[in-house]
Amino acid sequence: QQQVKQSPQSLIVQKGGIPIINCAYENTAFDYFPWYQQFPGKGPALLIAIRPDVSEKKEGRFTISFNKSAKQFSLHIMDSQPGDSATYFCAASWNNNDMRFGAGTRLTVKP
Amino acid sequence: DAGITQSPRHKVTETGTPVTLRCHQTENHRYMYWYRQDPGHGLRLIHYSYGVKDTDKGEVSDGYSVSRSKTEDFLLTLESATSSQTSVYFCAIGGASSTDTQYFGPGTRLTVL
């Protein structure tokens, strides 16, 4: 049973659009929610992360929105660019030894 | 890839043969992890280490063993490879706190025929 459910599986947007990727979790003990970006042939790289005491976090064009009561969090990419085309993974952990990942979203940004 | 190398990068082997994957770090991180990545499952933790000779099981540890004799090296062994272990394997390093970033290596693509 996947503890972190991610949607959609794939997403295609035009350059400048705002793709939104959603994740939901069950375990209320989770206290750290990172997003990873992965390019083909590479390992995942941390993009942005949030703690549950914050409802929103922005870093450049990337924003995490967090809804603790609904146990949901999402990634928004503002002014998306073709270079943002990658697979994005949400994750959740309650200690760094047990991080659970979503299944991933393949994002394509068309020029 | 944050001072992490994995070897080999690609391997094809046959069912029933032993396989060892190596992760080497130059960052002196205490924690090291092995994940497998499969379509539809994201990344799943196999084993992790919190120090030399200190290891523990993750979510999908059956069929795998690990060893860590030096801070910089973490080995993943498939004692008798099966086709269900065909996957991309990633090593990661990180700290003990839940907010410490995990840095991933470039991955090893393993095919078990």
Tab-separated table of C-alpha atoms in Angstrom:
chain	number	residue	atom	x	y	z
A	1	GLN	CA	0.000	0.000	0.000
A	2	GLN	CA	1.525	3.244	-1.139
A	3	GLN	CA	1.615	5.705	1.734
A	4	VAL	CA	2.010	8.703	-0.560
A	5	LYS	CA	-0.325	8.942	-3.548
A	6	GLN	CA	0.718	11.243	-6.381
A	7	SER	CA	-1.259	12.524	-9.342
A	8	PRO	CA	-1.307	12.915	-12.264
A	9	GLN	CA	1.030	10.284	-13.694
A	10	SER	CA	1.874	12.557	-16.607
A	11	LEU	CA	1.268	16.174	-17.471
A	12	ILE	CA	1.778	18.213	-20.608
A	13	VAL	CA	1.697	22.016	-20.534
A	14	GLN	CA	2.689	24.835	-22.832
A	15	LYS	CA	5.639	27.065	-22.030
A	16	GLY	CA	4.548	29.665	-19.503
A	17	GLY	CA	1.805	27.453	-18.076
A	18	ILE	CA	1.488	26.487	-14.412
A	19	PRO	CA	1.611	22.717	-13.939
A	20	ILE	CA	0.264	21.480	-10.612
A	21	ILE	CA	1.189	18.112	-9.128
A	22	ASN	CA	-0.746	16.790	-6.170
A	23	CYS	CA	0.133	14.373	-3.375
A	24	ALA	CA	-1.868	12.902	-0.521
A	25	TYR	CA	-0.630	10.992	2.493
A	26	GLU	CA	-2.122	8.875	5.248
A	27	ASN	CA	0.429	8.788	8.045
A	28	THR	CA	-0.033	11.808	10.309
A	29	ALA	CA	3.415	11.144	11.798
A	30	PHE	CA	5.063	12.459	8.623
A	31	ASP	CA	6.843	15.720	9.391
A	32	TYR	CA	8.894	16.489	6.306
A	33	PHE	CA	7.630	16.758	2.746
A	34	PRO	CA	10.247	17.161	0.003
A	35	TRP	CA	9.863	17.284	-3.747
A	36	TYR	CA	12.502	15.771	-5.986
A	37	GLN	CA	13.199	16.455	-9.655
A	38	GLN	CA	14.712	13.759	-11.836
A	39	PHE	CA	16.069	14.046	-15.370
A	40	PRO	CA	16.518	10.939	-17.546
A	41	GLY	CA	19.603	8.966	-16.607
A	42	LYS	CA	20.163	10.968	-13.421
A	43	GLY	CA	19.412	10.502	-9.765
A	44	PRO	CA	16.643	12.505	-8.100
A	45	ALA	CA	17.657	15.935	-6.799
A	46	LEU	CA	15.952	17.872	-4.027
A	47	LEU	CA	13.877	20.714	-5.438
A	48	ILE	CA	12.028	22.155	-2.465
A	49	ALA	CA	10.733	20.901	0.885
A	50	ILE	CA	8.221	21.923	3.529
A	51	ARG	CA	7.417	21.186	7.170
A	52	PRO	CA	3.748	20.786	8.245
A	53	ASP	CA	3.769	23.936	10.365
A	54	VAL	CA	3.914	26.029	7.174
A	55	SER	CA	1.089	26.260	4.605
A	56	GLU	CA	3.147	27.516	1.689
A	57	LYS	CA	6.774	27.778	0.641
A	58	LYS	CA	8.220	29.442	-2.442
A	59	GLU	CA	11.633	29.036	-3.963
A	60	GLY	CA	12.026	30.819	-7.260
A	61	ARG	CA	9.355	29.546	-9.646
A	62	PHE	CA	8.506	26.559	-7.450
A	63	THR	CA	5.835	26.684	-4.740
A	64	ILE	CA	4.645	24.013	-2.327
A	65	SER	CA	1.146	24.360	-0.903
A	66	PHE	CA	0.417	22.291	2.187
A	67	ASN	CA	-2.969	21.426	3.682
A	68	LYS	CA	-2.431	19.598	6.962
A	69	SER	CA	-6.118	18.961	7.702
A	70	ALA	CA	-6.661	17.378	4.288
A	71	LYS	CA	-3.285	15.593	4.390
A	72	GLN	CA	-2.459	16.924	0.961
A	73	PHE	CA	0.358	18.933	-0.571
A	74	SER	CA	1.055	20.137	-4.066
A	75	LEU	CA	3.815	21.542	-6.256
A	76	HIS	CA	3.169	24.498	-8.555
A	77	ILE	CA	5.671	25.558	-11.196
A	78	MET	CA	5.206	29.143	-12.284
A	79	ASP	CA	6.104	30.251	-15.810
A	80	SER	CA	7.136	26.732	-16.750
A	81	GLN	CA	9.961	26.277	-19.245
A	82	PRO	CA	10.976	23.386	-21.528
A	83	GLY	CA	13.962	22.849	-19.222
A	84	ASP	CA	11.514	21.951	-16.438
A	85	SER	CA	10.546	18.812	-18.365
A	86	ALA	CA	11.424	16.017	-15.949
A	87	THR	CA	9.872	13.531	-13.575
A	88	TYR	CA	8.802	14.951	-10.226
A	89	PHE	CA	8.441	12.920	-7.045
A	90	CYS	CA	6.795	13.970	-3.827
A	91	ALA	CA	7.906	12.296	-0.631
A	92	ALA	CA	7.158	12.231	3.054
A	93	SER	CA	9.129	11.122	6.071
A	94	TRP	CA	8.912	11.142	9.861
A	95	ASN	CA	12.563	10.500	10.254
A	96	ASN	CA	15.212	10.509	7.585
A	97	ASN	CA	15.485	6.754	7.729
A	98	ASP	CA	12.072	6.078	6.258
A	99	MET	CA	11.180	8.342	3.385
A	100	ARG	CA	8.156	7.283	1.329
A	101	PHE	CA	7.907	8.447	-2.258
A	102	GLY	CA	4.992	9.004	-4.579
A	103	ALA	CA	4.944	7.159	-7.899
A	104	GLY	CA	6.133	10.192	-9.858
A	105	THR	CA	4.744	12.624	-12.435
A	106	ARG	CA	6.313	12.975	-15.844
A	107	LEU	CA	6.078	16.623	-16.848
A	108	THR	CA	6.507	17.800	-20.426
A	109	VAL	CA	6.648	21.520	-21.130
A	110	LYS	CA	6.134	22.249	-24.806
A	111	PRO	CA	7.921	25.244	-26.401
B	1	ASP	CA	25.758	14.043	-7.885
B	2	ALA	CA	27.047	15.358	-4.546
B	3	GLY	CA	30.230	13.266	-4.417
B	4	ILE	CA	28.491	9.921	-4.833
B	5	THR	CA	29.546	7.296	-7.342
B	6	GLN	CA	27.888	3.994	-8.067
B	7	SER	CA	29.391	1.004	-9.797
B	8	PRO	CA	28.684	-0.603	-12.082
B	9	ARG	CA	26.337	1.802	-13.881
B	10	HIS	CA	24.799	-0.986	-15.936
B	11	LYS	CA	24.724	-4.711	-15.370
B	12	VAL	CA	23.008	-7.654	-17.019
B	13	THR	CA	23.036	-10.915	-15.130
B	14	GLU	CA	21.231	-14.226	-15.043
B	15	THR	CA	18.722	-15.525	-12.536
B	16	GLY	CA	20.387	-17.204	-9.572
B	17	THR	CA	23.713	-15.427	-9.796
B	18	PRO	CA	25.025	-13.205	-6.985
B	19	VAL	CA	25.349	-9.496	-7.684
B	20	THR	CA	27.035	-6.749	-5.675
B	21	LEU	CA	26.486	-3.053	-6.277
B	22	ARG	CA	28.817	-0.483	-4.790
B	23	CYS	CA	28.174	3.021	-3.544
B	24	HIS	CA	31.096	5.299	-2.747
B	25	GLN	CA	30.835	8.756	-1.180
B	26	THR	CA	33.403	11.467	-0.614
B	27	GLU	CA	31.191	13.602	1.655
B	28	ASN	CA	31.759	11.758	4.938
B	29	HIS	CA	28.016	11.482	5.574
B	30	ARG	CA	27.048	9.137	8.374
B	31	TYR	CA	23.844	7.890	6.748
B	32	MET	CA	23.732	5.963	3.483
B	33	TYR	CA	20.720	4.423	1.754
B	34	TRP	CA	19.878	2.004	-1.016
B	35	TYR	CA	16.657	2.502	-2.990
B	36	ARG	CA	15.158	0.785	-5.971
B	37	GLN	CA	13.123	2.664	-8.561
B	38	ASP	CA	10.381	0.960	-10.553
B	39	PRO	CA	7.658	2.415	-12.758
B	40	GLY	CA	4.516	3.094	-10.760
B	41	HIS	CA	6.288	2.771	-7.420
B	42	GLY	CA	8.580	5.757	-7.183
B	43	LEU	CA	11.588	4.977	-5.014
B	44	ARG	CA	11.460	2.390	-2.251
B	45	LEU	CA	14.005	2.012	0.522
B	46	ILE	CA	15.825	-1.328	0.597
B	47	HIS	CA	18.346	-0.903	3.420
B	48	TYR	CA	20.118	1.941	5.111
B	49	SER	CA	23.216	2.409	7.245
B	50	TYR	CA	23.725	4.808	10.127
B	51	GLY	CA	27.425	4.096	10.590
B	52	VAL	CA	30.192	1.591	9.955
B	53	LYS	CA	28.799	-1.896	10.507
B	54	ASP	CA	25.403	-0.393	11.504
B	55	THR	CA	22.614	-1.228	9.079
B	56	ASP	CA	18.878	-1.729	9.129
B	57	LYS	CA	16.084	-2.884	6.859
B	58	GLY	CA	13.864	-0.678	4.784
B	59	GLU	CA	10.508	-1.157	3.126
B	60	VAL	CA	11.586	-3.789	0.560
B	61	SER	CA	14.568	-5.616	2.076
B	62	ASP	CA	13.708	-9.234	1.213
B	63	GLY	CA	16.336	-10.771	-1.079
B	64	TYR	CA	18.920	-8.091	-0.358
B	65	SER	CA	21.777	-7.719	2.089
B	66	VAL	CA	24.130	-4.826	2.743
B	67	SER	CA	27.495	-4.176	4.302
B	68	ARG	CA	29.389	-1.105	5.369
B	69	SER	CA	32.983	-1.672	6.434
B	70	LYS	CA	34.117	1.908	5.769
B	71	THR	CA	32.337	5.239	6.086
B	72	GLU	CA	32.668	5.894	2.376
B	73	ASP	CA	31.452	2.553	0.998
B	74	PHE	CA	28.030	0.889	1.163
B	75	LEU	CA	27.534	-2.379	-0.676
B	76	LEU	CA	24.234	-3.915	-1.781
B	77	THR	CA	24.228	-7.650	-2.485
B	78	LEU	CA	21.639	-9.760	-4.218
B	79	GLU	CA	22.587	-13.249	-3.029
B	80	SER	CA	20.645	-14.982	-5.809
B	81	ALA	CA	19.237	-12.530	-8.321
B	82	THR	CA	15.651	-12.926	-9.548
B	83	SER	CA	13.854	-11.269	-12.448
B	84	SER	CA	11.746	-9.272	-9.965
B	85	GLN	CA	14.961	-7.524	-8.915
B	86	THR	CA	15.370	-5.970	-12.357
B	87	SER	CA	15.317	-2.304	-11.487
B	88	VAL	CA	17.287	0.905	-11.238
B	89	TYR	CA	19.131	1.095	-7.938
B	90	PHE	CA	20.024	4.398	-6.331
B	91	CYS	CA	22.345	5.073	-3.465
B	92	ALA	CA	21.756	8.152	-1.324
B	93	ILE	CA	23.578	9.891	1.485
B	94	GLY	CA	22.189	12.143	4.155
B	95	GLY	CA	21.960	13.096	7.771
B	96	ALA	CA	20.021	11.741	10.707
B	97	SER	CA	17.507	14.557	11.018
B	98	SER	CA	14.187	14.278	9.217
B	99	THR	CA	14.893	17.610	7.546
B	100	ASP	CA	18.346	16.657	6.285
B	101	THR	CA	18.458	16.428	2.520
B	102	GLN	CA	19.124	13.092	0.917
B	103	TYR	CA	21.521	13.321	-2.031
B	104	PHE	CA	21.237	10.649	-4.674
B	105	GLY	CA	23.861	8.985	-6.813
B	106	PRO	CA	23.546	8.457	-10.587
B	107	GLY	CA	21.995	4.995	-10.297
B	108	THR	CA	22.740	1.464	-11.480
B	109	ARG	CA	20.499	-0.178	-14.034
B	110	LEU	CA	20.313	-3.907	-13.273
B	111	THR	CA	18.694	-6.411	-15.604
B	112	VAL	CA	18.173	-9.987	-14.414
B	113	LEU	CA	17.407	-12.370	-17.271
